[in-house]
């Protein structure tokens, strides 16, 4: 019980006790039989209740005013309050309203004490006199004011609503019910003085009670449909999947006047995601909670109207799975629906309000809302997918623009050098010293090779994207590969490169493997200007595992997947200074996949980055027959042998 409600209960108890003990009365005490009869009547009146729902709470209307009027003429205030308190306690125990018993007893006792004091103050007249009728009416009015005031205050405190709003929603039906019940009680009190004639009123009381319950039931149905319409309107424009789950759970909680709600939906990969929403906010649902919610309600197979199917039910707390019973107190209204093959939605709402006669209607309303929730989440999922695709397309277009600018720069630079060297040789001719001429020829050759390398990279990327790249498996000597890497890339690294590969032969496409390692080493030289660059390799079962490690600034966890995408360059400034197109690592991944291996990146303990390449040892394979398609083939292509400068290749 909240502290504010507890304080209200203590105030009501203090009011009842103060009025009973502080106001003297000359009315004689009633006999034990009369007190017992009034107690039983108050208990029966508490059982004959009509619930008027107010969100998560309810205003309960009972024929208690009728019993009160009779008791005013028979008992003094102290005994009247005692009969009300005991009778109300019995009714709460029978209805299993242990959580609200203290408040119900306190507010009924305080209201009865006010009514008894008012009636005594007016002279405690007889039932057959007009003054007695007026006194009883004023006493019932006092009872009504205290009773309704206490209930409206408690509801306003529990639901954080303005007291005026709660009173406006309950005052009129409560006043009508109190007036009818008070008049009926006055009629019974008058007829009781005439002997057995009082039994003639029993059928009328029964009809009035049945009519009141019917009106309350129709009002509750109207409220549920209005809430369903409001909830559907508020959730129709949801877009984000996570926000949609939270909003749908909160609307379901308000729809069936619950305290806590669980909403879950299956993801595209078949797993489930969900949230638990209550007054304190929301949290992700645990795996056990999701599994328990899915098993509660079987889907119906008889709904073939094209709008999805749904099942709904009210589950008693006693049979709830343990994972759900730990979420909140009360019984659970559950519903499961789907908008197709993928968008399954499960809703579970915990309710403390006891309204077993309306449980079926609440389950049906939640089932209807579950259909809407399934469509809403399907639309949110589609919106999220379209938004993600649009974001990727925009990002891809931006990357293409950056790539075109970079490629234009990379093409223009060697072409300018080649044209400049050729133009200088053509203009000066024999007047150019031989050594100088050789320098221009060497520069033109180097820039031509750079241009050739760029074009080959672009063609290789195109072939890999089209799926036409082939793996020509040959016997690749690891010693020759290490020697070649040292010779070609040692000067580029400024002597920082060390290559240690386990000796032996590896059956793979040696040219593509060399291209992968060259790209990785050049990437390390570009982004790690200081520190050693280490290339290591060893056998690991049927695979050969190679690693290229540096001591540079490293790569963040967020960027470790992005670097293998096309056109991605994390540091544009380095690219502009040292060249590059943003295709090097993407090409490495594509070539590794052609070789049937994997590539990954990780950080190092002392800083830097390590790229790991695992390629399978193809082993002896038959030569492909005529007409064999693209794929892993066997050939006699031997990788270009690379040696240190000054050595002659034989």
Coordinates of C-alpha atoms in Angstrom, one line a residue:
X1 CA 0.0 0.0 0.0
X2 CA 1.3 3.4 -0.9
X3 CA 2.2 5.8 1.9
X4 CA -0.4 8.3 0.8
X5 CA -3.2 5.7 0.8
X6 CA -2.0 4.5 4.2
X7 CA -2.2 8.0 5.6
X8 CA -5.7 8.3 4.2
X9 CA -6.8 5.1 5.9
X10 CA -5.4 6.3 9.2
X11 CA -7.3 9.6 8.9
X12 CA -10.5 7.7 8.2
X13 CA -10.0 5.4 11.2
X14 CA -9.3 8.4 13.4
X15 CA -12.5 10.1 12.1
X16 CA -14.6 7.1 12.9
X17 CA -13.1 6.6 16.3
X18 CA -13.4 10.3 17.2
X19 CA -17.0 10.5 16.3
X20 CA -18.0 7.3 18.1
X21 CA -16.2 8.1 21.3
X22 CA -16.6 11.8 21.3
X23 CA -20.3 12.2 20.6
X24 CA -22.6 11.0 23.4
X25 CA -25.9 9.4 22.6
X26 CA -29.0 8.6 24.7
X27 CA -30.3 5.9 22.3
X28 CA -30.4 2.5 23.9
X29 CA -28.1 -0.2 22.7
X30 CA -29.5 -2.8 20.3
X31 CA -29.8 -6.4 21.2
X32 CA -27.1 -8.8 20.1
X33 CA -29.5 -10.4 17.6
X34 CA -30.2 -7.0 15.9
X35 CA -26.5 -6.2 15.7
X36 CA -25.8 -9.7 14.2
X37 CA -28.6 -9.2 11.7
X38 CA -27.3 -5.8 10.6
X39 CA -23.8 -7.2 10.3
X40 CA -25.0 -10.0 8.0
X41 CA -27.0 -7.5 6.0
X42 CA -24.0 -5.3 5.6
X43 CA -21.9 -8.3 4.5
X44 CA -24.5 -9.3 1.9
X45 CA -24.7 -5.7 0.6
X46 CA -20.9 -5.7 0.2
X47 CA -21.2 -8.9 -1.9
X48 CA -24.0 -7.4 -4.1
X49 CA -21.5 -5.0 -5.7
X50 CA -21.5 -3.2 -9.1
X51 CA -18.0 -2.1 -10.4
X52 CA -17.6 1.2 -12.2
X53 CA -14.0 1.1 -13.7
X54 CA -11.8 4.1 -13.4
X55 CA -8.6 3.2 -15.3
X56 CA -6.8 0.8 -12.9
X57 CA -9.2 1.2 -10.0
X58 CA -13.0 0.9 -9.6
X59 CA -15.8 2.7 -7.8
X60 CA -17.9 -0.1 -6.2
X61 CA -21.6 0.6 -5.8
X62 CA -23.4 -1.5 -3.2
X63 CA -26.9 -1.3 -1.6
X64 CA -25.2 -0.4 1.6
X65 CA -27.2 2.8 2.0
X66 CA -30.4 0.7 2.3
X67 CA -29.0 -1.4 5.2
X68 CA -27.6 1.8 6.7
X69 CA -31.0 3.5 6.9
X70 CA -32.5 0.5 8.6
X71 CA -29.6 0.4 11.0
X72 CA -30.0 4.1 11.9
X73 CA -33.4 3.4 13.4
X74 CA -32.3 0.3 15.3
X75 CA -28.7 0.9 16.5
X76 CA -26.7 3.7 18.2
X77 CA -23.6 5.0 16.3
X78 CA -21.1 2.8 18.0
X79 CA -22.9 -0.5 17.3
X80 CA -23.7 0.7 13.7
X81 CA -20.0 1.4 13.0
X82 CA -19.2 -2.1 14.5
X83 CA -21.7 -3.8 12.3
X84 CA -20.5 -1.9 9.2
X85 CA -16.8 -2.7 9.9
X86 CA -17.4 -6.4 10.6
X87 CA -19.7 -6.8 7.6
X88 CA -17.4 -5.1 5.2
X89 CA -14.5 -7.2 6.5
X90 CA -16.4 -10.4 5.8
X91 CA -17.3 -9.2 2.3
X92 CA -13.7 -8.4 1.5
X93 CA -12.5 -11.8 2.7
X94 CA -15.2 -13.6 0.7
X95 CA -14.3 -11.5 -2.4
X96 CA -10.5 -12.0 -1.8
X97 CA -9.8 -8.3 -1.7
X98 CA -7.1 -8.5 0.9
X99 CA -5.1 -5.7 -0.7
X100 CA -8.0 -3.2 -0.4
X101 CA -9.7 -4.5 2.7
X102 CA -8.1 -2.0 5.1
X103 CA -9.3 1.0 2.9
X104 CA -12.8 -0.4 2.3
X105 CA -13.3 -1.0 6.0
X106 CA -11.9 2.3 7.1
X107 CA -13.9 4.4 4.6
X108 CA -17.2 2.5 5.3
X109 CA -16.7 2.8 9.1
X110 CA -16.0 6.6 8.8
X111 CA -19.0 7.2 6.6
X112 CA -21.3 5.1 8.9
X113 CA -20.0 7.1 11.9
X114 CA -20.8 10.4 10.2
X115 CA -24.3 9.1 9.3
X116 CA -24.9 7.9 12.8
X117 CA -23.8 11.1 14.5
X118 CA -25.9 13.2 12.1
X119 CA -29.0 11.0 12.7
X120 CA -28.5 11.2 16.5
X121 CA -27.9 15.0 16.4
X122 CA -31.3 15.3 14.7
X123 CA -33.1 13.6 17.6
X124 CA -33.1 10.0 16.5
X125 CA -36.7 10.2 15.4
X126 CA -39.0 7.2 14.6
X127 CA -39.3 5.6 11.1
X128 CA -43.0 6.4 10.6
X129 CA -42.6 10.2 11.1
X130 CA -41.8 12.6 8.3
X131 CA -39.0 14.1 10.5
X132 CA -37.5 10.6 10.7
X133 CA -37.5 10.4 6.9
X134 CA -35.8 13.7 6.6
X135 CA -33.2 12.8 9.3
X136 CA -32.5 9.5 7.5
X137 CA -32.1 11.3 4.2
X138 CA -29.6 13.8 5.7
X139 CA -27.7 11.0 7.3
X140 CA -27.4 9.1 4.0
X141 CA -26.2 12.4 2.4
X142 CA -23.4 12.5 5.0
X143 CA -22.6 8.9 4.4
X144 CA -22.5 9.6 0.7
X145 CA -20.2 12.6 1.0
X146 CA -17.6 10.8 3.2
X147 CA -17.8 7.5 1.2
X148 CA -17.4 9.1 -2.3
X149 CA -14.9 11.7 -1.1
X150 CA -12.6 9.0 0.4
X151 CA -12.9 6.8 -2.7
X152 CA -12.2 9.7 -5.1
X153 CA -9.2 10.8 -3.0
X154 CA -7.8 7.3 -3.0
X155 CA -8.2 6.9 -6.8
X156 CA -6.7 10.3 -7.4
X157 CA -3.7 9.5 -5.3
X158 CA -3.2 6.0 -6.8
X159 CA -3.5 7.2 -10.5
X160 CA -2.0 10.6 -10.1
X161 CA -5.1 12.3 -11.5
X162 CA -6.8 15.5 -10.4
X163 CA -9.4 15.0 -7.7
X164 CA -12.0 17.0 -9.7
X165 CA -11.6 14.8 -12.7
X166 CA -12.2 11.6 -10.7
X167 CA -15.1 13.1 -8.9
X168 CA -16.7 14.2 -12.1
X169 CA -16.6 10.7 -13.5
X170 CA -18.1 9.1 -10.4
X171 CA -20.3 11.6 -8.6
X172 CA -23.4 11.3 -10.7
X173 CA -23.7 7.5 -11.0
X174 CA -22.8 7.2 -7.3
X175 CA -25.4 9.8 -6.3
X176 CA -28.1 8.0 -8.3
X177 CA -27.2 4.7 -6.7
X178 CA -27.1 6.1 -3.2
X179 CA -30.5 7.9 -3.7
X180 CA -32.2 4.7 -4.9
X181 CA -30.6 2.6 -2.2
X182 CA -31.5 5.1 0.5
X183 CA -35.1 5.3 -0.6
X184 CA -35.3 1.6 -0.7
X185 CA -33.9 1.4 2.9
X186 CA -36.4 4.0 4.1
X187 CA -39.2 2.0 2.6
X188 CA -38.0 -1.2 4.3
X189 CA -37.7 0.6 7.6
X190 CA -41.3 2.0 7.4
X191 CA -42.7 -1.4 6.3
X192 CA -40.8 -3.1 9.1
X193 CA -43.1 -1.3 11.5
X194 CA -46.1 -2.9 9.8
X195 CA -45.0 -6.5 10.3
X196 CA -44.5 -9.1 7.5
X197 CA -45.3 -6.6 4.8
X198 CA -41.6 -5.8 4.4
X199 CA -41.0 -9.0 2.5
X200 CA -43.0 -7.5 -0.4
X201 CA -40.1 -5.2 -1.1
X202 CA -37.6 -8.1 -1.8
X203 CA -38.5 -8.6 -5.5
X204 CA -38.2 -4.9 -6.2
X205 CA -34.8 -4.8 -4.5
X206 CA -33.7 -7.7 -6.7
X207 CA -34.9 -6.1 -9.9
X208 CA -33.1 -2.9 -9.1
X209 CA -29.9 -4.7 -8.4
X210 CA -30.0 -6.7 -11.6
X211 CA -30.8 -3.5 -13.6
X212 CA -27.9 -1.7 -11.9
X213 CA -25.5 -4.5 -12.8
X214 CA -26.7 -4.5 -16.4
X215 CA -26.2 -0.7 -16.7
X216 CA -22.7 -1.0 -15.2
X217 CA -21.8 -3.8 -17.5
X218 CA -22.9 -1.8 -20.6
X219 CA -21.0 1.2 -19.3
X220 CA -17.9 -0.9 -18.9
X221 CA -18.2 -2.2 -22.5
X222 CA -18.6 1.3 -23.8
X223 CA -15.5 2.4 -21.9
X224 CA -13.5 -0.5 -23.3
X225 CA -14.5 0.2 -26.8
X226 CA -13.7 3.9 -26.4
X227 CA -10.3 3.0 -24.9
X228 CA -9.7 0.6 -27.8
X229 CA -10.4 3.3 -30.3
X230 CA -8.2 5.8 -28.4
X231 CA -5.4 3.4 -28.1
X232 CA -5.6 2.4 -31.8
X233 CA -5.6 6.1 -32.8
X234 CA -2.5 6.9 -30.6
X235 CA -0.5 4.0 -31.9
X236 CA -1.3 4.2 -35.6
X237 CA 1.6 6.4 -36.6
X238 CA 4.4 4.6 -34.7
X239 CA 7.6 4.1 -36.7
X240 CA 10.6 2.9 -34.6
X241 CA 10.3 -0.8 -33.5
X242 CA 11.6 -0.3 -29.9
X243 CA 9.4 2.8 -29.3
X244 CA 6.4 1.0 -30.8
X245 CA 6.8 -1.9 -28.4
X246 CA 7.0 0.4 -25.4
X247 CA 4.0 2.5 -26.5
X248 CA 1.9 -0.6 -27.4
X249 CA 2.6 -2.1 -23.9
X250 CA 1.6 1.1 -22.2
X251 CA -1.6 1.4 -24.2
X252 CA -2.5 -2.2 -23.5
X253 CA -1.9 -1.6 -19.8
X254 CA -4.4 1.4 -19.9
X255 CA -6.8 -0.5 -22.1
X256 CA -7.6 -3.3 -19.6
X257 CA -6.8 -1.2 -16.5
X258 CA -3.7 -3.1 -15.6
X259 CA -0.7 -2.2 -13.5
X260 CA 2.0 -3.8 -15.6
X261 CA 2.2 -5.0 -19.3
X262 CA 4.5 -7.2 -21.3
X263 CA 4.7 -6.7 -25.1
X264 CA 6.9 -8.9 -27.3
X265 CA 7.4 -9.5 -31.0
X266 CA 9.5 -11.9 -33.0
X267 CA 12.5 -10.4 -34.9
X268 CA 13.3 -11.2 -38.5
X269 CA 15.9 -13.8 -37.4
X270 CA 13.3 -15.7 -35.4
X271 CA 14.3 -14.5 -31.9
X272 CA 11.9 -12.5 -29.7
X273 CA 12.3 -9.1 -28.3
X274 CA 10.0 -7.5 -25.6
X275 CA 9.6 -4.8 -23.0
X276 CA 7.9 -4.7 -19.6
X277 CA 6.1 -1.4 -18.8
X278 CA 4.8 -0.2 -15.4
X279 CA 4.4 3.1 -13.5
X280 CA 8.2 3.3 -13.0
X281 CA 9.0 3.1 -16.7
X282 CA 10.1 0.3 -19.0
X283 CA 12.8 -2.4 -19.2
X284 CA 13.7 -5.1 -21.6
X285 CA 12.0 -8.4 -21.0
X286 CA 14.1 -11.4 -20.0
X287 CA 14.3 -14.5 -22.2
X288 CA 12.3 -16.6 -19.6
X289 CA 9.6 -14.0 -19.6
X290 CA 9.3 -14.0 -23.4
X291 CA 9.1 -17.8 -23.6
X292 CA 6.5 -17.9 -20.9
X293 CA 4.3 -15.2 -22.6
X294 CA 4.4 -17.1 -25.9
X295 CA 3.1 -20.3 -24.3
X296 CA 0.2 -18.7 -22.5
X297 CA -2.3 -18.3 -25.4
X298 CA -2.6 -20.7 -28.3
X299 CA -3.3 -19.0 -31.7
X300 CA -6.7 -19.5 -33.3
X301 CA -6.8 -21.3 -36.6
X302 CA -10.3 -20.3 -37.5
X303 CA -9.7 -16.7 -38.4
X304 CA -9.3 -16.5 -42.1
X305 CA -10.4 -13.0 -42.8
X306 CA -7.0 -11.8 -44.0
X307 CA -6.5 -9.6 -41.0
X308 CA -4.3 -12.0 -39.0
X309 CA -5.5 -14.2 -36.1
X310 CA -5.5 -13.8 -32.4
X311 CA -6.2 -15.6 -29.2
X312 CA -7.0 -14.1 -25.8
X313 CA -7.7 -15.3 -22.3
X314 CA -7.6 -14.3 -18.6
X315 CA -5.1 -16.5 -16.7
X316 CA -5.5 -16.9 -12.9
X317 CA -2.4 -16.1 -10.9
X318 CA -2.3 -19.6 -9.4
X319 CA -1.5 -21.2 -12.8
X320 CA 0.9 -18.5 -14.1
X321 CA 4.4 -19.6 -15.0
X322 CA 7.0 -18.6 -12.4
X323 CA 8.8 -16.3 -14.8
X324 CA 5.6 -14.2 -15.3
X325 CA 4.4 -14.3 -11.7
X326 CA 7.5 -12.5 -10.6
X327 CA 6.8 -9.5 -12.9
X328 CA 3.8 -8.1 -10.9
X329 CA 0.9 -9.0 -8.7
X330 CA -2.6 -9.9 -9.9
X331 CA -4.2 -12.1 -12.6
X332 CA -3.1 -11.7 -16.3
X333 CA -5.0 -10.9 -19.4
X334 CA -3.1 -12.2 -22.4
X335 CA -3.4 -12.0 -26.2
X336 CA -1.4 -13.3 -29.1
X337 CA -1.8 -12.1 -32.7
X338 CA 0.0 -12.0 -36.0
X339 CA -0.2 -9.9 -39.1
X340 CA 1.4 -12.6 -41.3
X341 CA 4.1 -15.2 -41.2
X342 CA 6.6 -13.1 -39.3
X343 CA 5.0 -10.4 -37.1
X344 CA 3.8 -12.4 -34.1
X345 CA 2.9 -10.2 -31.1
X346 CA 2.2 -11.3 -27.6
X347 CA 0.6 -9.0 -25.0
X348 CA 0.2 -9.8 -21.3
X349 CA -1.4 -7.3 -18.8
X350 CA -1.3 -7.8 -15.0
X351 CA -4.5 -6.6 -13.2
X352 CA -5.1 -6.2 -9.5
X353 CA -8.7 -5.1 -10.0
X354 CA -11.2 -7.8 -9.2
X355 CA -13.8 -7.9 -12.0
X356 CA -14.3 -11.5 -12.8
X357 CA -17.6 -10.9 -14.4
X358 CA -15.9 -8.6 -17.0
X359 CA -12.8 -10.7 -17.6
X360 CA -14.1 -12.2 -20.8
X361 CA -14.8 -8.8 -22.3
X362 CA -11.4 -7.5 -21.3
X363 CA -9.7 -10.4 -22.9
X364 CA -11.7 -9.8 -26.1
X365 CA -10.7 -6.2 -26.2
X366 CA -7.1 -7.0 -25.7
X367 CA -7.3 -9.6 -28.4
X368 CA -8.7 -6.9 -30.8
X369 CA -5.9 -4.6 -29.8
X370 CA -3.3 -7.4 -30.4
X371 CA -4.4 -7.5 -34.0
X372 CA -3.8 -3.8 -34.3
X373 CA -0.5 -4.1 -32.5
X374 CA 0.7 -6.8 -34.9
X375 CA -0.1 -4.5 -37.9
X376 CA 1.5 -1.5 -36.1
X377 CA 4.7 -3.5 -35.4
X378 CA 4.8 -4.8 -39.0
X379 CA 4.5 -1.2 -40.3
X380 CA 7.2 -0.1 -37.8
X381 CA 9.5 -2.9 -38.9
X382 CA 8.9 -2.0 -42.6
X383 CA 9.5 1.6 -41.9
X384 CA 12.7 0.8 -40.0
X385 CA 13.9 -1.4 -42.9
X386 CA 13.2 1.3 -45.5
X387 CA 14.8 3.9 -43.3
X388 CA 17.9 1.8 -42.9
X389 CA 18.0 1.1 -46.6
X390 CA 17.7 4.8 -47.4
X391 CA 20.5 5.6 -44.9
X392 CA 22.7 3.0 -46.4
X393 CA 22.0 4.3 -49.9
X394 CA 22.8 7.8 -48.9
X395 CA 26.0 6.7 -47.2
X396 CA 26.9 4.6 -50.3
X397 CA 26.3 7.6 -52.6
X398 CA 28.5 9.8 -50.4
X399 CA 31.2 7.1 -50.3
X400 CA 31.0 6.8 -54.1
X401 CA 31.5 10.6 -54.4
X402 CA 34.5 10.4 -52.2
X403 CA 35.8 7.4 -54.1
X404 CA 35.4 9.2 -57.5
X405 CA 37.3 12.2 -56.1
X406 CA 40.1 9.9 -54.8
X407 CA 40.3 7.8 -57.9
X408 CA 40.5 11.0 -60.1
X409 CA 43.4 12.1 -57.9
X410 CA 45.1 8.7 -58.0
X411 CA 44.7 8.5 -61.9
X412 CA 45.8 12.1 -62.4
X413 CA 49.0 11.9 -60.4
X414 CA 50.8 9.1 -62.3
X415 CA 49.5 10.4 -65.6
X416 CA 50.9 13.8 -64.9
X417 CA 54.2 12.4 -64.0
X418 CA 54.4 10.1 -67.0
X419 CA 53.4 12.9 -69.4
X420 CA 55.8 15.3 -67.8
X421 CA 58.7 12.9 -68.1
X422 CA 57.9 12.0 -71.7
X423 CA 57.5 15.7 -72.6
X424 CA 60.9 16.6 -71.0
X425 CA 62.7 13.8 -72.9
X426 CA 61.0 14.9 -76.1
X427 CA 61.9 18.6 -75.7
X428 CA 65.5 18.2 -74.7
X429 CA 66.3 15.1 -76.8
X430 CA 70.1 14.4 -77.1
X431 CA 70.8 17.5 -75.0
X432 CA 69.6 15.7 -71.9
X433 CA 72.4 13.8 -70.1
X434 CA 72.1 10.0 -70.2
X435 CA 71.9 9.7 -66.4
X436 CA 69.2 12.3 -66.3
X437 CA 67.3 10.6 -69.2
X438 CA 67.4 7.3 -67.3
X439 CA 65.9 8.9 -64.3
X440 CA 63.0 10.3 -66.3
X441 CA 62.5 6.8 -67.9
X442 CA 62.6 5.2 -64.4
X443 CA 60.1 7.7 -63.1
X444 CA 57.7 7.1 -66.0
X445 CA 58.0 3.4 -65.5
X446 CA 57.3 3.6 -61.8
X447 CA 54.3 5.8 -62.3
X448 CA 53.1 3.5 -65.1
X449 CA 53.3 0.5 -62.8
X450 CA 51.4 2.5 -60.1
X451 CA 48.7 3.2 -62.7
X452 CA 48.6 -0.4 -63.7
X453 CA 48.3 -1.5 -60.1
X454 CA 45.3 0.9 -59.6
X455 CA 43.6 -0.4 -62.8
X456 CA 44.2 -4.0 -61.7
X457 CA 42.7 -3.3 -58.3
X458 CA 39.6 -1.8 -59.9
X459 CA 39.2 -4.7 -62.3
X460 CA 39.7 -7.3 -59.5
X461 CA 37.0 -5.6 -57.4
X462 CA 34.6 -5.6 -60.3
X463 CA 35.3 -9.4 -60.9
X464 CA 34.9 -10.2 -57.2
X465 CA 31.6 -8.3 -57.0
X466 CA 30.4 -10.0 -60.2
X467 CA 31.4 -13.5 -58.8
X468 CA 33.7 -14.2 -61.7
X469 CA 37.0 -14.1 -59.7
X470 CA 38.7 -17.6 -59.8
X471 CA 41.1 -19.2 -57.4
X472 CA 44.0 -20.8 -59.4
X473 CA 45.5 -23.2 -56.8
X474 CA 49.2 -23.8 -57.2
X475 CA 52.1 -24.9 -54.9
X476 CA 53.1 -21.6 -53.3
X477 CA 56.5 -21.5 -51.5
X478 CA 56.3 -19.6 -48.3
X479 CA 60.0 -18.8 -48.3
X480 CA 59.7 -17.2 -51.7
X481 CA 56.7 -15.3 -50.6
X482 CA 58.5 -13.9 -47.6
X483 CA 61.5 -13.0 -49.6
X484 CA 59.4 -11.2 -52.2
X485 CA 57.5 -9.2 -49.5
X486 CA 60.7 -8.1 -47.9
X487 CA 62.2 -7.0 -51.2
X488 CA 59.2 -5.1 -52.5
X489 CA 57.9 -3.6 -49.3
X490 CA 61.0 -3.2 -47.2
X491 CA 62.1 0.1 -48.7
X492 CA 58.5 1.4 -48.6
X493 CA 58.3 0.7 -44.8
X494 CA 61.7 2.3 -44.1
X495 CA 63.2 -0.9 -42.9
X496 CA 60.5 -1.5 -40.3
X497 CA 59.1 -4.6 -42.0
X498 CA 59.9 -8.1 -40.7
X499 CA 58.5 -11.2 -42.4
X500 CA 58.5 -14.6 -40.7
X501 CA 56.5 -17.4 -42.4
X502 CA 56.7 -21.0 -41.5
X503 CA 58.6 -22.8 -44.3
X504 CA 56.8 -25.1 -46.7
X505 CA 54.4 -25.3 -49.6
X506 CA 50.8 -24.0 -49.5
X507 CA 48.3 -25.0 -52.2
X508 CA 46.4 -21.8 -52.9
X509 CA 46.3 -18.9 -55.4
X510 CA 49.7 -17.4 -54.6
X511 CA 49.2 -14.2 -56.6
X512 CA 46.0 -13.4 -54.8
X513 CA 47.5 -14.2 -51.4
X514 CA 50.5 -12.0 -52.2
X515 CA 48.1 -9.2 -53.2
X516 CA 46.3 -9.5 -49.8
X517 CA 49.5 -9.3 -47.8
X518 CA 50.8 -6.4 -49.9
X519 CA 47.6 -4.4 -49.3
X520 CA 47.7 -5.1 -45.6
X521 CA 51.4 -4.1 -45.3
X522 CA 50.8 -0.9 -47.3
X523 CA 47.8 -0.1 -45.1
X524 CA 50.0 -0.5 -42.0
X525 CA 52.7 1.7 -43.5
X526 CA 50.2 4.4 -44.3
X527 CA 48.4 4.5 -40.9
X528 CA 51.2 3.5 -38.6
X529 CA 54.1 5.8 -39.5
X530 CA 56.2 4.6 -36.6
X531 CA 57.0 1.3 -35.0
X532 CA 57.7 -2.2 -36.4
X533 CA 55.4 -3.9 -38.9
X534 CA 55.4 -7.7 -38.5
X535 CA 54.1 -10.3 -40.9
X536 CA 53.9 -13.8 -39.4
X537 CA 52.5 -17.1 -40.6
X538 CA 52.1 -20.6 -39.4
X539 CA 50.1 -23.7 -40.1
X540 CA 46.9 -24.3 -38.0
X541 CA 45.5 -27.7 -39.0
X542 CA 44.1 -27.6 -42.6
X543 CA 44.6 -23.8 -42.7
X544 CA 47.5 -21.4 -42.9
X545 CA 47.2 -18.5 -40.6
X546 CA 48.9 -15.2 -41.4
X547 CA 49.0 -12.0 -39.4
X548 CA 50.0 -8.4 -40.2
X549 CA 50.5 -6.4 -37.1
X550 CA 51.6 -2.8 -36.4
X551 CA 52.0 -0.4 -33.5
X552 CA 49.8 2.4 -34.9
X553 CA 46.9 4.2 -33.3
X554 CA 44.6 1.2 -33.7
X555 CA 41.0 0.9 -34.9
X556 CA 38.0 1.4 -32.7
X557 CA 35.5 -1.4 -32.2
X558 CA 32.8 0.6 -34.1
X559 CA 35.0 0.9 -37.2
X560 CA 36.4 -2.7 -37.3
X561 CA 33.5 -3.9 -39.5
X562 CA 33.2 -0.7 -41.6
X563 CA 36.9 -0.8 -42.8
X564 CA 36.1 -3.9 -45.0
X565 CA 33.3 -2.0 -46.8
X566 CA 33.7 -0.4 -50.2
X567 CA 35.0 3.2 -50.4
X568 CA 35.4 3.5 -46.6
X569 CA 38.4 5.5 -45.5
X570 CA 38.6 6.3 -41.8
X571 CA 41.3 9.0 -42.2
X572 CA 40.9 11.1 -45.3
X573 CA 43.9 13.3 -44.4
X574 CA 46.2 10.3 -44.6
X575 CA 44.7 9.3 -47.9
X576 CA 45.4 12.7 -49.4
X577 CA 49.0 12.7 -48.2
X578 CA 49.9 9.1 -49.1
X579 CA 47.4 8.0 -51.7
X580 CA 44.7 5.3 -51.6
X581 CA 41.2 4.7 -52.9
X582 CA 39.5 3.1 -50.0
X583 CA 39.3 -0.2 -51.8
X584 CA 42.4 -1.9 -50.3
X585 CA 40.8 -3.7 -47.3
X586 CA 37.6 -4.3 -49.2
X587 CA 39.6 -6.0 -51.9
X588 CA 41.4 -8.1 -49.2
X589 CA 38.2 -9.4 -47.9
X590 CA 36.9 -10.2 -51.4
X591 CA 40.1 -12.0 -52.3
X592 CA 40.2 -13.9 -49.0
X593 CA 36.6 -15.1 -49.7
X594 CA 37.7 -16.2 -53.2
X595 CA 40.4 -18.3 -51.5
X596 CA 37.9 -19.8 -49.2
X597 CA 39.3 -18.2 -46.1
X598 CA 38.5 -15.5 -43.5
X599 CA 39.9 -12.2 -42.5
X600 CA 39.5 -10.4 -39.1
X601 CA 41.0 -7.4 -37.3
X602 CA 41.7 -7.0 -33.6
X603 CA 43.6 -4.6 -31.3
X604 CA 46.9 -5.3 -29.6
X605 CA 47.7 -5.1 -25.9
X606 CA 50.4 -2.4 -26.4
X607 CA 48.5 -0.5 -29.0
X608 CA 48.2 -1.0 -32.7
X609 CA 46.2 -3.3 -35.0
X610 CA 46.5 -6.9 -36.1
X611 CA 44.9 -8.3 -39.3
X612 CA 44.5 -12.1 -39.3
X613 CA 44.1 -14.1 -42.6
X614 CA 43.2 -17.8 -42.5
X615 CA 43.3 -19.6 -45.9
X616 CA 42.8 -23.3 -46.4
X617 CA 45.4 -25.6 -47.9
X618 CA 43.6 -26.8 -51.0
X619 CA 45.8 -30.0 -51.3
X620 CA 46.0 -32.1 -54.5
X621 CA 42.9 -31.4 -56.6
X622 CA 41.9 -32.8 -60.0
X623 CA 42.2 -30.6 -63.1
X624 CA 38.8 -29.2 -64.1
X625 CA 37.3 -30.7 -67.2
X626 CA 36.3 -28.9 -70.3
X627 CA 33.7 -26.3 -69.8
X628 CA 34.3 -26.0 -66.1
X629 CA 32.8 -22.8 -64.7
X630 CA 34.3 -20.2 -62.5
X631 CA 35.3 -21.3 -59.0
X632 CA 38.2 -23.0 -57.4
X633 CA 40.4 -24.3 -60.1
X634 CA 43.9 -25.8 -60.6
X635 CA 46.5 -24.2 -62.8
X636 CA 50.3 -23.8 -63.3
X637 CA 50.4 -20.1 -62.5
X638 CA 53.5 -19.6 -60.4
X639 CA 53.5 -16.4 -58.3
X640 CA 56.0 -13.7 -59.4
X641 CA 59.2 -14.3 -57.6
X642 CA 60.4 -11.2 -55.7
X643 CA 64.0 -10.8 -54.5
X644 CA 65.9 -8.1 -52.7
X645 CA 67.3 -5.2 -54.7
X646 CA 70.6 -6.1 -56.4
X647 CA 69.8 -9.9 -56.8
X648 CA 69.2 -11.3 -60.2
X649 CA 66.2 -13.6 -60.7
X650 CA 66.9 -16.9 -62.4

